[in-house]
Structures are given as structure tokens and as C-alpha cells.
Short mmCIF file of N, CA and C in Angstrom, two decimals:
data_model
loop_
_atom_site.label_atom_id
_atom_site.label_comp_id
_atom_site.label_asym_id
_atom_site.label_seq_id
_atom_site.Cartn_x
_atom_site.Cartn_y
_atom_site.Cartn_z
N MET A 1379 87.87 61.20 117.88
CA MET A 1379 87.55 62.58 118.16
C MET A 1379 87.40 63.32 116.84
N TYR A 1380 86.32 64.06 116.68
CA TYR A 1380 86.10 64.84 115.47
C TYR A 1380 86.52 66.26 115.75
N LYS A 1381 87.33 66.83 114.84
CA LYS A 1381 87.82 68.18 115.07
C LYS A 1381 87.63 69.02 113.82
N ARG A 1382 87.59 70.29 114.05
CA ARG A 1382 87.49 71.29 112.98
C ARG A 1382 88.78 72.11 113.05
N GLN A 1383 89.28 72.57 111.91
CA GLN A 1383 90.51 73.36 111.94
C GLN A 1383 90.37 74.58 111.06
N THR A 1384 91.25 75.54 111.31
CA THR A 1384 91.34 76.72 110.46
C THR A 1384 92.81 77.07 110.30
N TYR A 1385 93.13 77.62 109.16
CA TYR A 1385 94.51 78.00 108.86
C TYR A 1385 94.60 79.52 108.88
N ILE A 1386 95.62 80.04 109.56
CA ILE A 1386 95.85 81.48 109.66
C ILE A 1386 97.27 81.76 109.21
N GLU A 1387 97.42 82.67 108.28
CA GLU A 1387 98.74 82.99 107.74
C GLU A 1387 99.50 83.97 108.64
N LEU A 1388 99.63 83.61 109.90
CA LEU A 1388 100.38 84.41 110.87
C LEU A 1388 101.26 83.46 111.68
N ASP A 1389 102.26 84.01 112.33
CA ASP A 1389 103.23 83.22 113.09
C ASP A 1389 102.58 82.58 114.32
N LYS A 1390 102.95 81.34 114.61
CA LYS A 1390 102.39 80.59 115.74
C LYS A 1390 102.58 81.32 117.06
N LYS A 1391 103.76 81.96 117.25
CA LYS A 1391 104.00 82.63 118.53
C LYS A 1391 103.00 83.77 118.76
N ASP A 1392 102.54 84.41 117.68
CA ASP A 1392 101.53 85.47 117.82
C ASP A 1392 100.14 84.87 118.07
N ILE A 1393 99.85 83.77 117.43
CA ILE A 1393 98.53 83.14 117.52
C ILE A 1393 98.33 82.41 118.85
N ASP A 1394 99.36 81.76 119.35
CA ASP A 1394 99.26 80.93 120.55
C ASP A 1394 98.63 81.70 121.72
N GLY A 1395 99.16 82.88 122.02
CA GLY A 1395 98.65 83.67 123.15
C GLY A 1395 97.24 84.18 122.90
N LEU A 1396 96.98 84.62 121.66
CA LEU A 1396 95.65 85.11 121.32
C LEU A 1396 94.60 84.00 121.46
N TRP A 1397 94.95 82.79 121.01
CA TRP A 1397 94.01 81.67 121.07
C TRP A 1397 93.74 81.28 122.53
N LYS A 1398 94.80 81.27 123.34
CA LYS A 1398 94.61 80.95 124.76
C LYS A 1398 93.67 81.97 125.40
N LYS A 1399 93.84 83.23 125.06
CA LYS A 1399 92.96 84.28 125.59
C LYS A 1399 91.52 84.04 125.13
N GLN A 1400 91.36 83.63 123.87
CA GLN A 1400 90.02 83.32 123.35
C GLN A 1400 89.39 82.16 124.13
N LEU A 1401 90.18 81.11 124.36
CA LEU A 1401 89.66 79.95 125.08
C LEU A 1401 89.28 80.29 126.52
N LYS A 1402 89.98 81.24 127.13
CA LYS A 1402 89.67 81.64 128.52
C LYS A 1402 88.25 82.19 128.65
N GLU A 1403 87.69 82.65 127.53
CA GLU A 1403 86.30 83.13 127.57
C GLU A 1403 85.33 82.00 127.89
N TYR A 1404 85.77 80.74 127.67
CA TYR A 1404 84.89 79.59 127.90
C TYR A 1404 85.14 78.90 129.23
N GLY A 1405 86.24 79.24 129.89
CA GLY A 1405 86.56 78.61 131.16
C GLY A 1405 88.06 78.57 131.40
N LYS A 1406 88.45 77.83 132.45
CA LYS A 1406 89.86 77.72 132.83
C LYS A 1406 90.61 76.89 131.78
N VAL A 1407 91.71 77.48 131.28
CA VAL A 1407 92.49 76.82 130.23
C VAL A 1407 93.71 76.13 130.85
N GLU A 1408 93.89 74.88 130.47
CA GLU A 1408 95.09 74.15 130.85
C GLU A 1408 95.82 73.76 129.58
N LYS A 1409 97.16 73.67 129.69
CA LYS A 1409 97.94 73.29 128.51
C LYS A 1409 98.87 72.16 128.92
N ASP A 1410 98.82 71.09 128.13
CA ASP A 1410 99.65 69.92 128.42
C ASP A 1410 100.19 69.39 127.09
N ASN A 1411 101.51 69.31 126.98
CA ASN A 1411 102.16 68.83 125.75
C ASN A 1411 101.66 69.55 124.50
N GLY A 1412 101.48 70.86 124.61
CA GLY A 1412 101.05 71.66 123.47
C GLY A 1412 99.57 71.59 123.16
N ILE A 1413 98.80 70.90 123.99
CA ILE A 1413 97.35 70.78 123.77
C ILE A 1413 96.63 71.63 124.81
N PHE A 1414 95.71 72.47 124.34
CA PHE A 1414 94.88 73.29 125.23
C PHE A 1414 93.64 72.49 125.62
N TYR A 1415 93.30 72.58 126.91
CA TYR A 1415 92.08 71.93 127.43
C TYR A 1415 91.27 72.96 128.21
N VAL A 1416 89.97 72.97 127.98
CA VAL A 1416 89.04 73.67 128.86
C VAL A 1416 88.07 72.56 129.28
N ASN A 1417 88.33 71.99 130.46
CA ASN A 1417 87.59 70.80 130.89
C ASN A 1417 86.13 71.09 131.23
N ILE A 1418 85.86 72.30 131.74
CA ILE A 1418 84.47 72.69 132.01
C ILE A 1418 84.25 73.98 131.24
N ALA A 1419 83.87 73.84 129.99
CA ALA A 1419 83.72 74.99 129.10
C ALA A 1419 82.26 75.39 128.98
N ASN A 1420 82.03 76.67 129.07
CA ASN A 1420 80.68 77.22 128.87
C ASN A 1420 80.67 77.95 127.53
N VAL A 1421 80.23 77.23 126.51
CA VAL A 1421 80.14 77.80 125.16
C VAL A 1421 78.65 77.99 124.90
N LYS A 1422 78.14 79.11 125.37
CA LYS A 1422 76.70 79.35 125.40
C LYS A 1422 76.03 79.30 124.02
N ASN A 1423 76.77 79.71 122.97
CA ASN A 1423 76.13 79.68 121.65
C ASN A 1423 76.04 78.26 121.09
N ILE A 1424 76.62 77.28 121.79
CA ILE A 1424 76.49 75.87 121.37
C ILE A 1424 75.57 75.11 122.32
N SER A 1425 75.77 75.30 123.64
CA SER A 1425 74.96 74.56 124.59
C SER A 1425 74.96 75.28 125.93
N SER A 1426 73.89 75.12 126.67
CA SER A 1426 73.83 75.72 128.01
C SER A 1426 74.53 74.81 129.03
N SER A 1427 74.81 73.57 128.64
CA SER A 1427 75.51 72.62 129.52
C SER A 1427 77.02 72.75 129.33
N PRO A 1428 77.78 72.51 130.40
CA PRO A 1428 79.24 72.55 130.27
C PRO A 1428 79.73 71.45 129.32
N MET A 1429 80.78 71.76 128.59
CA MET A 1429 81.37 70.83 127.64
C MET A 1429 82.88 70.83 127.86
N LYS A 1430 83.57 70.00 127.10
CA LYS A 1430 85.03 69.96 127.15
C LYS A 1430 85.55 70.42 125.79
N VAL A 1431 86.48 71.40 125.84
CA VAL A 1431 87.08 71.93 124.61
C VAL A 1431 88.54 71.48 124.57
N ILE A 1432 88.93 70.95 123.43
CA ILE A 1432 90.32 70.51 123.21
C ILE A 1432 90.81 71.21 121.95
N SER A 1433 92.03 71.77 122.02
CA SER A 1433 92.54 72.51 120.88
C SER A 1433 94.06 72.40 120.79
N ILE A 1434 94.54 72.45 119.55
CA ILE A 1434 95.99 72.43 119.29
C ILE A 1434 96.30 73.58 118.33
N VAL A 1435 97.40 74.27 118.61
CA VAL A 1435 97.89 75.32 117.71
C VAL A 1435 99.19 74.79 117.12
N ASP A 1436 99.18 74.52 115.81
CA ASP A 1436 100.34 73.94 115.12
C ASP A 1436 100.99 74.95 114.19
N LYS A 1437 102.30 74.94 114.17
CA LYS A 1437 103.05 75.76 113.21
C LYS A 1437 103.08 75.01 111.89
N THR A 1438 102.87 75.75 110.79
CA THR A 1438 102.97 75.17 109.46
C THR A 1438 104.00 75.99 108.68
N SER A 1439 104.31 75.55 107.47
CA SER A 1439 105.32 76.25 106.68
C SER A 1439 104.86 77.65 106.28
N GLN A 1440 103.56 77.90 106.19
CA GLN A 1440 103.07 79.21 105.79
C GLN A 1440 102.34 79.96 106.90
N GLY A 1441 102.25 79.40 108.09
CA GLY A 1441 101.53 80.08 109.15
C GLY A 1441 101.20 79.16 110.30
N THR A 1442 99.92 79.17 110.68
CA THR A 1442 99.48 78.44 111.86
C THR A 1442 98.16 77.74 111.58
N MET A 1443 98.03 76.51 112.08
CA MET A 1443 96.79 75.75 111.97
C MET A 1443 96.23 75.58 113.39
N ILE A 1444 94.95 75.90 113.56
CA ILE A 1444 94.29 75.72 114.86
C ILE A 1444 93.28 74.59 114.71
N TRP A 1445 93.42 73.60 115.57
CA TRP A 1445 92.50 72.46 115.60
C TRP A 1445 91.58 72.65 116.81
N LEU A 1446 90.31 72.38 116.63
CA LEU A 1446 89.34 72.56 117.71
C LEU A 1446 88.38 71.36 117.73
N ALA A 1447 88.20 70.79 118.92
CA ALA A 1447 87.22 69.71 119.11
C ALA A 1447 86.41 70.06 120.35
N ILE A 1448 85.11 69.80 120.30
CA ILE A 1448 84.24 70.08 121.44
C ILE A 1448 83.48 68.80 121.78
N ASP A 1449 83.65 68.36 123.03
CA ASP A 1449 83.01 67.15 123.55
C ASP A 1449 81.80 67.58 124.36
N LYS A 1450 80.60 67.17 123.88
CA LYS A 1450 79.36 67.52 124.58
C LYS A 1450 79.11 66.62 125.78
N GLY A 1451 79.99 65.68 126.03
CA GLY A 1451 79.82 64.77 127.16
C GLY A 1451 79.64 63.35 126.70
N ASP A 1452 78.82 63.17 125.69
CA ASP A 1452 78.58 61.82 125.18
C ASP A 1452 79.20 61.63 123.79
N THR A 1453 79.47 62.75 123.11
CA THR A 1453 80.06 62.67 121.77
C THR A 1453 80.66 64.02 121.38
N TYR A 1454 81.58 63.96 120.43
CA TYR A 1454 82.16 65.19 119.90
C TYR A 1454 81.24 65.75 118.83
N ILE A 1455 81.23 67.08 118.72
CA ILE A 1455 80.42 67.73 117.68
C ILE A 1455 81.01 67.37 116.32
N LYS A 1456 80.14 66.86 115.43
CA LYS A 1456 80.56 66.44 114.10
C LYS A 1456 79.88 67.32 113.05
N LYS A 1457 80.44 67.27 111.87
CA LYS A 1457 79.89 68.03 110.76
C LYS A 1457 78.42 67.66 110.55
N GLY A 1458 77.60 68.70 110.37
CA GLY A 1458 76.18 68.47 110.14
C GLY A 1458 75.37 68.41 111.42
N GLU A 1459 76.02 68.30 112.56
CA GLU A 1459 75.30 68.22 113.84
C GLU A 1459 75.08 69.60 114.42
N SER A 1460 74.20 69.65 115.40
CA SER A 1460 73.95 70.89 116.13
C SER A 1460 75.26 71.35 116.78
N GLY A 1461 75.57 72.61 116.61
CA GLY A 1461 76.77 73.18 117.21
C GLY A 1461 77.95 73.24 116.26
N TYR A 1462 77.88 72.48 115.15
CA TYR A 1462 79.02 72.46 114.22
C TYR A 1462 79.24 73.84 113.57
N ASP A 1463 78.14 74.45 113.12
CA ASP A 1463 78.28 75.77 112.50
C ASP A 1463 78.80 76.80 113.50
N GLU A 1464 78.36 76.68 114.75
CA GLU A 1464 78.84 77.60 115.79
C GLU A 1464 80.33 77.38 116.05
N MET A 1465 80.77 76.12 116.01
CA MET A 1465 82.19 75.81 116.19
C MET A 1465 83.00 76.42 115.04
N LYS A 1466 82.48 76.31 113.81
CA LYS A 1466 83.14 76.93 112.67
C LYS A 1466 83.21 78.44 112.85
N LYS A 1467 82.14 79.02 113.37
CA LYS A 1467 82.09 80.47 113.57
C LYS A 1467 83.11 80.92 114.61
N ILE A 1468 83.31 80.13 115.65
CA ILE A 1468 84.33 80.46 116.66
C ILE A 1468 85.69 80.59 115.98
N LEU A 1469 86.03 79.62 115.13
CA LEU A 1469 87.32 79.65 114.44
C LEU A 1469 87.39 80.81 113.43
N TYR A 1470 86.30 81.01 112.71
CA TYR A 1470 86.27 82.09 111.72
C TYR A 1470 86.44 83.45 112.40
N ASP A 1471 85.64 83.69 113.45
CA ASP A 1471 85.71 84.97 114.16
C ASP A 1471 87.10 85.19 114.76
N PHE A 1472 87.70 84.11 115.25
CA PHE A 1472 89.05 84.24 115.81
C PHE A 1472 90.04 84.63 114.71
N GLY A 1473 89.93 84.00 113.55
CA GLY A 1473 90.82 84.33 112.44
C GLY A 1473 90.71 85.79 112.04
N ILE A 1474 89.48 86.29 111.95
CA ILE A 1474 89.26 87.71 111.62
C ILE A 1474 89.92 88.59 112.67
N MET A 1475 89.72 88.25 113.95
CA MET A 1475 90.30 89.04 115.03
C MET A 1475 91.82 89.00 114.98
N ALA A 1476 92.40 87.85 114.69
CA ALA A 1476 93.86 87.72 114.62
C ALA A 1476 94.43 88.55 113.48
N TYR A 1477 93.78 88.49 112.30
CA TYR A 1477 94.24 89.30 111.17
C TYR A 1477 94.09 90.79 111.48
N ARG A 1478 92.99 91.15 112.11
CA ARG A 1478 92.76 92.55 112.47
C ARG A 1478 93.85 93.03 113.43
N ASN A 1479 94.17 92.22 114.43
CA ASN A 1479 95.24 92.58 115.37
C ASN A 1479 96.57 92.75 114.64
N ASP A 1480 96.86 91.84 113.70
CA ASP A 1480 98.10 91.92 112.95
C ASP A 1480 98.17 93.20 112.12
N VAL A 1481 97.07 93.54 111.46
CA VAL A 1481 97.05 94.76 110.66
C VAL A 1481 97.17 95.99 111.56
N MET A 1482 96.54 95.96 112.73
CA MET A 1482 96.64 97.08 113.66
C MET A 1482 98.09 97.26 114.11
N GLU A 1483 98.81 96.17 114.33
CA GLU A 1483 100.23 96.26 114.69
C GLU A 1483 101.04 96.83 113.54
N GLN A 1484 100.73 96.39 112.31
CA GLN A 1484 101.41 96.94 111.14
C GLN A 1484 101.14 98.44 111.02
N LEU A 1485 99.88 98.82 111.27
CA LEU A 1485 99.51 100.23 111.19
C LEU A 1485 100.26 101.05 112.23
N LYS A 1486 100.36 100.50 113.45
CA LYS A 1486 101.08 101.19 114.52
C LYS A 1486 102.54 101.43 114.11
N LYS A 1487 103.18 100.39 113.55
CA LYS A 1487 104.57 100.51 113.12
C LYS A 1487 104.71 101.50 111.96
N ALA A 1488 103.78 101.43 111.01
CA ALA A 1488 103.83 102.33 109.86
C ALA A 1488 103.64 103.78 110.30
N GLU A 1489 102.70 104.00 111.22
CA GLU A 1489 102.46 105.36 111.71
C GLU A 1489 103.66 105.88 112.48
N LYS A 1490 104.33 105.00 113.24
CA LYS A 1490 105.53 105.40 113.97
C LYS A 1490 106.63 105.80 112.98
N ALA A 1491 106.82 105.02 111.93
CA ALA A 1491 107.83 105.33 110.91
C ALA A 1491 107.47 106.63 110.18
N HIS A 1492 106.17 106.81 109.93
CA HIS A 1492 105.70 108.03 109.28
C HIS A 1492 106.00 109.24 110.15
N ALA A 1493 105.73 109.14 111.44
CA ALA A 1493 105.99 110.25 112.37
C ALA A 1493 107.48 110.58 112.41
N LYS A 1494 108.30 109.54 112.39
CA LYS A 1494 109.75 109.76 112.39
C LYS A 1494 110.19 110.48 111.11
N ALA A 1495 109.65 110.08 109.97
CA ALA A 1495 109.98 110.73 108.71
C ALA A 1495 109.52 112.19 108.71
N LEU A 1496 108.36 112.44 109.31
CA LEU A 1496 107.84 113.80 109.40
C LEU A 1496 108.75 114.67 110.27
N ARG A 1497 109.19 114.13 111.42
CA ARG A 1497 110.11 114.88 112.29
C ARG A 1497 111.42 115.16 111.57
N ASN A 1498 111.89 114.19 110.81
CA ASN A 1498 113.13 114.38 110.05
C ASN A 1498 112.96 115.48 109.01
N GLN A 1499 111.84 115.47 108.32
CA GLN A 1499 111.59 116.51 107.32
C GLN A 1499 111.51 117.87 107.99
N GLU A 1500 110.82 117.98 109.11
CA GLU A 1500 110.70 119.26 109.82
C GLU A 1500 112.08 119.76 110.26
N ARG A 1501 112.94 118.83 110.72
CA ARG A 1501 114.29 119.22 111.13
C ARG A 1501 115.09 119.76 109.95
N THR A 1502 115.00 119.07 108.80
CA THR A 1502 115.77 119.52 107.64
C THR A 1502 115.25 120.85 107.12
N VAL A 1503 113.94 121.07 107.16
CA VAL A 1503 113.38 122.36 106.74
C VAL A 1503 113.86 123.45 107.68
N LYS A 1504 113.82 123.18 108.99
CA LYS A 1504 114.28 124.16 109.98
C LYS A 1504 115.76 124.46 109.77
N THR A 1505 116.55 123.44 109.49
CA THR A 1505 117.96 123.63 109.21
C THR A 1505 118.12 124.52 107.98
N GLY A 1506 117.30 124.30 106.98
CA GLY A 1506 117.34 125.12 105.76
C GLY A 1506 117.00 126.57 106.06
N GLU A 1507 115.99 126.78 106.89
CA GLU A 1507 115.63 128.14 107.28
C GLU A 1507 116.78 128.81 108.02
N ASN A 1508 117.39 128.07 108.93
CA ASN A 1508 118.53 128.60 109.68
C ASN A 1508 119.70 128.92 108.76
N LEU A 1509 119.97 128.04 107.81
CA LEU A 1509 121.04 128.30 106.86
C LEU A 1509 120.75 129.53 106.00
N SER A 1510 119.50 129.68 105.59
CA SER A 1510 119.11 130.86 104.80
C SER A 1510 119.29 132.13 105.62
N LYS A 1511 118.88 132.09 106.89
CA LYS A 1511 119.07 133.25 107.77
C LYS A 1511 120.55 133.56 107.93
N SER A 1512 121.34 132.50 108.06
CA SER A 1512 122.79 132.70 108.18
C SER A 1512 123.35 133.34 106.93
N LEU A 1513 122.87 132.92 105.77
CA LEU A 1513 123.34 133.50 104.52
C LEU A 1513 122.97 134.98 104.44
N THR A 1514 121.78 135.31 104.87
CA THR A 1514 121.35 136.72 104.89
C THR A 1514 122.23 137.55 105.82
N ARG A 1515 122.46 137.04 107.01
CA ARG A 1515 123.34 137.74 107.96
C ARG A 1515 124.74 137.88 107.37
N ASN A 1516 125.17 136.85 106.69
CA ASN A 1516 126.49 136.88 106.07
C ASN A 1516 126.60 138.01 105.05
N GLY A 1517 125.55 138.16 104.25
CA GLY A 1517 125.55 139.24 103.25
C GLY A 1517 125.63 140.61 103.92
N GLU A 1518 124.88 140.77 105.03
CA GLU A 1518 124.90 142.03 105.76
C GLU A 1518 126.27 142.29 106.36
N GLN A 1519 126.88 141.25 106.90
CA GLN A 1519 128.22 141.39 107.48
C GLN A 1519 129.25 141.75 106.41
N LYS A 1520 129.06 141.25 105.22
CA LYS A 1520 130.01 141.53 104.14
C LYS A 1520 130.09 143.02 103.86
N VAL A 1521 128.91 143.66 103.82
CA VAL A 1521 128.86 145.09 103.57
C VAL A 1521 129.56 145.84 104.72
N LYS A 1522 129.32 145.44 105.94
CA LYS A 1522 129.85 146.12 107.12
C LYS A 1522 131.32 145.81 107.37
N LEU A 1523 131.77 144.64 106.95
CA LEU A 1523 133.12 144.19 107.32
C LEU A 1523 133.99 144.00 106.08
N GLU A 1524 134.29 145.09 105.40
CA GLU A 1524 135.09 145.01 104.18
C GLU A 1524 136.46 144.39 104.44
N GLU A 1525 137.02 144.64 105.60
CA GLU A 1525 138.35 144.11 105.90
C GLU A 1525 138.37 142.59 106.00
N ASN A 1526 137.22 141.94 106.24
CA ASN A 1526 137.15 140.48 106.32
C ASN A 1526 136.51 139.87 105.07
N LEU A 1527 136.60 140.60 103.96
CA LEU A 1527 135.91 140.18 102.74
C LEU A 1527 136.32 138.79 102.27
N VAL A 1528 137.59 138.47 102.30
CA VAL A 1528 138.05 137.17 101.80
C VAL A 1528 137.48 136.04 102.67
N LYS A 1529 137.61 136.23 104.00
CA LYS A 1529 137.09 135.19 104.91
C LYS A 1529 135.58 135.05 104.78
N ASN A 1530 134.95 136.20 104.66
CA ASN A 1530 133.49 136.21 104.53
C ASN A 1530 133.05 135.50 103.25
N GLY A 1531 133.80 135.72 102.16
CA GLY A 1531 133.45 135.07 100.89
C GLY A 1531 133.52 133.56 100.97
N GLU A 1532 134.51 133.04 101.70
CA GLU A 1532 134.63 131.59 101.89
C GLU A 1532 133.42 131.04 102.65
N GLN A 1533 133.01 131.81 103.69
CA GLN A 1533 131.83 131.37 104.46
C GLN A 1533 130.59 131.35 103.57
N LYS A 1534 130.48 132.34 102.69
CA LYS A 1534 129.32 132.41 101.80
C LYS A 1534 129.26 131.18 100.90
N VAL A 1535 130.40 130.82 100.30
CA VAL A 1535 130.44 129.66 99.41
C VAL A 1535 130.02 128.40 100.19
N GLU A 1536 130.55 128.27 101.41
CA GLU A 1536 130.22 127.10 102.22
C GLU A 1536 128.73 127.05 102.56
N LEU A 1537 128.18 128.22 102.92
CA LEU A 1537 126.75 128.26 103.23
C LEU A 1537 125.90 127.92 102.01
N GLU A 1538 126.30 128.41 100.86
CA GLU A 1538 125.54 128.09 99.64
C GLU A 1538 125.60 126.59 99.34
N GLN A 1539 126.77 126.00 99.57
CA GLN A 1539 126.88 124.55 99.38
C GLN A 1539 125.99 123.82 100.38
N ASN A 1540 125.97 124.33 101.63
CA ASN A 1540 125.11 123.71 102.66
C ASN A 1540 123.63 123.84 102.29
N ILE A 1541 123.27 124.99 101.74
CA ILE A 1541 121.87 125.17 101.32
C ILE A 1541 121.54 124.20 100.19
N GLU A 1542 122.45 124.07 99.25
CA GLU A 1542 122.25 123.14 98.15
C GLU A 1542 122.09 121.71 98.67
N GLN A 1543 122.97 121.37 99.63
CA GLN A 1543 122.87 120.03 100.23
C GLN A 1543 121.54 119.88 100.99
N ASN A 1544 121.15 120.97 101.69
CA ASN A 1544 119.90 120.92 102.44
C ASN A 1544 118.70 120.76 101.52
N LEU A 1545 118.72 121.43 100.38
CA LEU A 1545 117.62 121.28 99.43
C LEU A 1545 117.50 119.83 98.98
N ALA A 1546 118.68 119.22 98.75
CA ALA A 1546 118.68 117.80 98.37
C ALA A 1546 118.15 116.96 99.53
N ASP A 1547 118.56 117.31 100.77
CA ASP A 1547 118.08 116.59 101.96
C ASP A 1547 116.58 116.77 102.13
N GLN A 1548 116.08 118.00 101.88
CA GLN A 1548 114.64 118.25 101.99
C GLN A 1548 113.86 117.40 100.99
N LYS A 1549 114.40 117.34 99.77
CA LYS A 1549 113.73 116.53 98.74
C LYS A 1549 113.68 115.07 99.17
N LYS A 1550 114.81 114.57 99.69
CA LYS A 1550 114.87 113.17 100.14
C LYS A 1550 113.90 112.95 101.29
N ALA A 1551 113.87 113.89 102.25
CA ALA A 1551 112.96 113.75 103.40
C ALA A 1551 111.51 113.77 102.93
N ALA A 1552 111.18 114.62 101.94
CA ALA A 1552 109.82 114.68 101.42
C ALA A 1552 109.45 113.36 100.73
N GLU A 1553 110.43 112.78 100.02
CA GLU A 1553 110.17 111.48 99.37
C GLU A 1553 109.95 110.39 100.40
N GLU A 1554 110.74 110.41 101.49
CA GLU A 1554 110.56 109.42 102.56
C GLU A 1554 109.18 109.58 103.20
N LEU A 1555 108.77 110.84 103.41
CA LEU A 1555 107.45 111.10 103.99
C LEU A 1555 106.36 110.57 103.07
N GLU A 1556 106.52 110.79 101.77
CA GLU A 1556 105.53 110.30 100.80
C GLU A 1556 105.47 108.77 100.82
N GLN A 1557 106.65 108.12 100.91
CA GLN A 1557 106.68 106.65 100.97
C GLN A 1557 106.00 106.15 102.24
N MET A 1558 106.28 106.81 103.37
CA MET A 1558 105.67 106.39 104.63
C MET A 1558 104.15 106.59 104.59
N GLN A 1559 103.70 107.68 103.93
CA GLN A 1559 102.26 107.91 103.79
C GLN A 1559 101.63 106.79 102.98
N LYS A 1560 102.33 106.33 101.92
CA LYS A 1560 101.81 105.23 101.09
C LYS A 1560 101.71 103.96 101.93
N VAL A 1561 102.73 103.72 102.78
CA VAL A 1561 102.71 102.53 103.64
C VAL A 1561 101.51 102.59 104.58
N VAL A 1562 101.29 103.79 105.18
CA VAL A 1562 100.14 103.96 106.09
C VAL A 1562 98.85 103.74 105.33
N ASP A 1563 98.73 104.31 104.12
CA ASP A 1563 97.51 104.14 103.33
C ASP A 1563 97.30 102.68 102.96
N ASP A 1564 98.40 101.97 102.58
CA ASP A 1564 98.28 100.54 102.23
C ASP A 1564 97.82 99.72 103.42
N VAL A 1565 98.36 100.00 104.59
CA VAL A 1565 97.98 99.24 105.80
C VAL A 1565 96.53 99.54 106.16
N LYS A 1566 96.12 100.83 106.01
CA LYS A 1566 94.72 101.17 106.28
C LYS A 1566 93.81 100.45 105.31
N ALA A 1567 94.25 100.33 104.05
CA ALA A 1567 93.44 99.62 103.05
C ALA A 1567 93.30 98.15 103.44
N LYS A 1568 94.38 97.55 103.96
CA LYS A 1568 94.30 96.15 104.41
C LYS A 1568 93.26 96.03 105.51
N LEU A 1569 93.28 96.98 106.44
CA LEU A 1569 92.34 96.94 107.56
C LEU A 1569 90.92 97.06 107.04
N HIS A 1570 90.72 97.89 106.07
CA HIS A 1570 89.40 98.08 105.49
C HIS A 1570 88.93 96.83 104.76
N ASP A 1571 89.88 96.09 104.14
CA ASP A 1571 89.52 94.91 103.36
C ASP A 1571 89.15 93.72 104.21
N ILE A 1572 89.44 93.77 105.50
CA ILE A 1572 89.09 92.62 106.36
C ILE A 1572 87.61 92.68 106.69
N HIS A 1573 86.91 91.62 106.38
CA HIS A 1573 85.47 91.57 106.63
C HIS A 1573 85.16 90.68 107.80
#
């Protein structure tokens, strides 16, 4: 049996389901001892006649290897024969789609983390605004409540410390947001680089 293979630097568990879905486009997929079979496959870009497709998805130390063989009925498609380039294209197109799916998942996760960082920053800014308003009210109360001056002064010191802490928290939240934006931009760049 002559087979063609492609290597994909993604986990086998992610590739296995995607490849089975790809094979379903050609007909009913059966799996036996880790081998995929499409006994009556319609691969129109290779032949108008039904063929048999046999494929294995193997885990490797760096990713996944997909083996593909197509039986035209009397012989398997071999290098240099009609249909060989189309068989290579099936594997190539699948690899592009798998990488694209992986990058889209990375983008989804990065955008989710970015949104969380943004919500955190908004919360800390709102807390800062509330603390500032509290400090302003405190100053007004100080003028009106001379008899509680000592207690009021302690509250003022605490609020100022809280504002100082909040400013530090705002800075940290802004840095996290900037880091998450870089992650989103990097993942988008990966998506753009896939041809």
C-alpha cells in the first residue's frame, strides 16, 4: 500500500476528531484499531468513481502524523500518478485548517483573558473614583464636625493610603491590560501568517 503523510505540530486528541470530520466529507467513516476507513469514498477532485480511503492518525513526540492512502480499486495512488497531487492537497488543506482552528482557539482564550483584564481595570478605576469621592466627603465632614476631628483625621489617613494603593492597583491593571493586548495582537499576527 502506498501512502502519503503530513506532520502537524498539534496534539493528536485535537487532530483525531477534525480528521474524522474531514473524512466524513468523502463518505461513511469507520474506525478499527485506530485506522480510519471510508470504504466507498467519493473524492471528486481525484476520481468520479468510488474509491477506498485508509488513514491513520499517529501521535509523535512533537505533534501528530496523518497517513493517507487511497485505493482506486485496482491500485493505490502512487507518487507521480494521477490523483497524487490532489491527495497531497487534501493533507495540506487539512493542515492549514487545523492550524487555523488552533489559532482561533488561542485567539478566543486571549480575548477572554483580555476582557477579564479590562473588567478588572474598570473595577479598580471605579473603586478609585469612589475612594476619591469618599475623601472629598470626608473633607466636607471635617469642617462640619469639629467634635469628631480626631476620628475623622484617622479616616482621612486611611482613605489616602487606600487611594495610594488603588493607584498602584490601577497601574498594575493597566499593565495587565497592555500585556493581554499584546497577546491578542500576537495571536492575530499568527492567524495572519497562516497561508
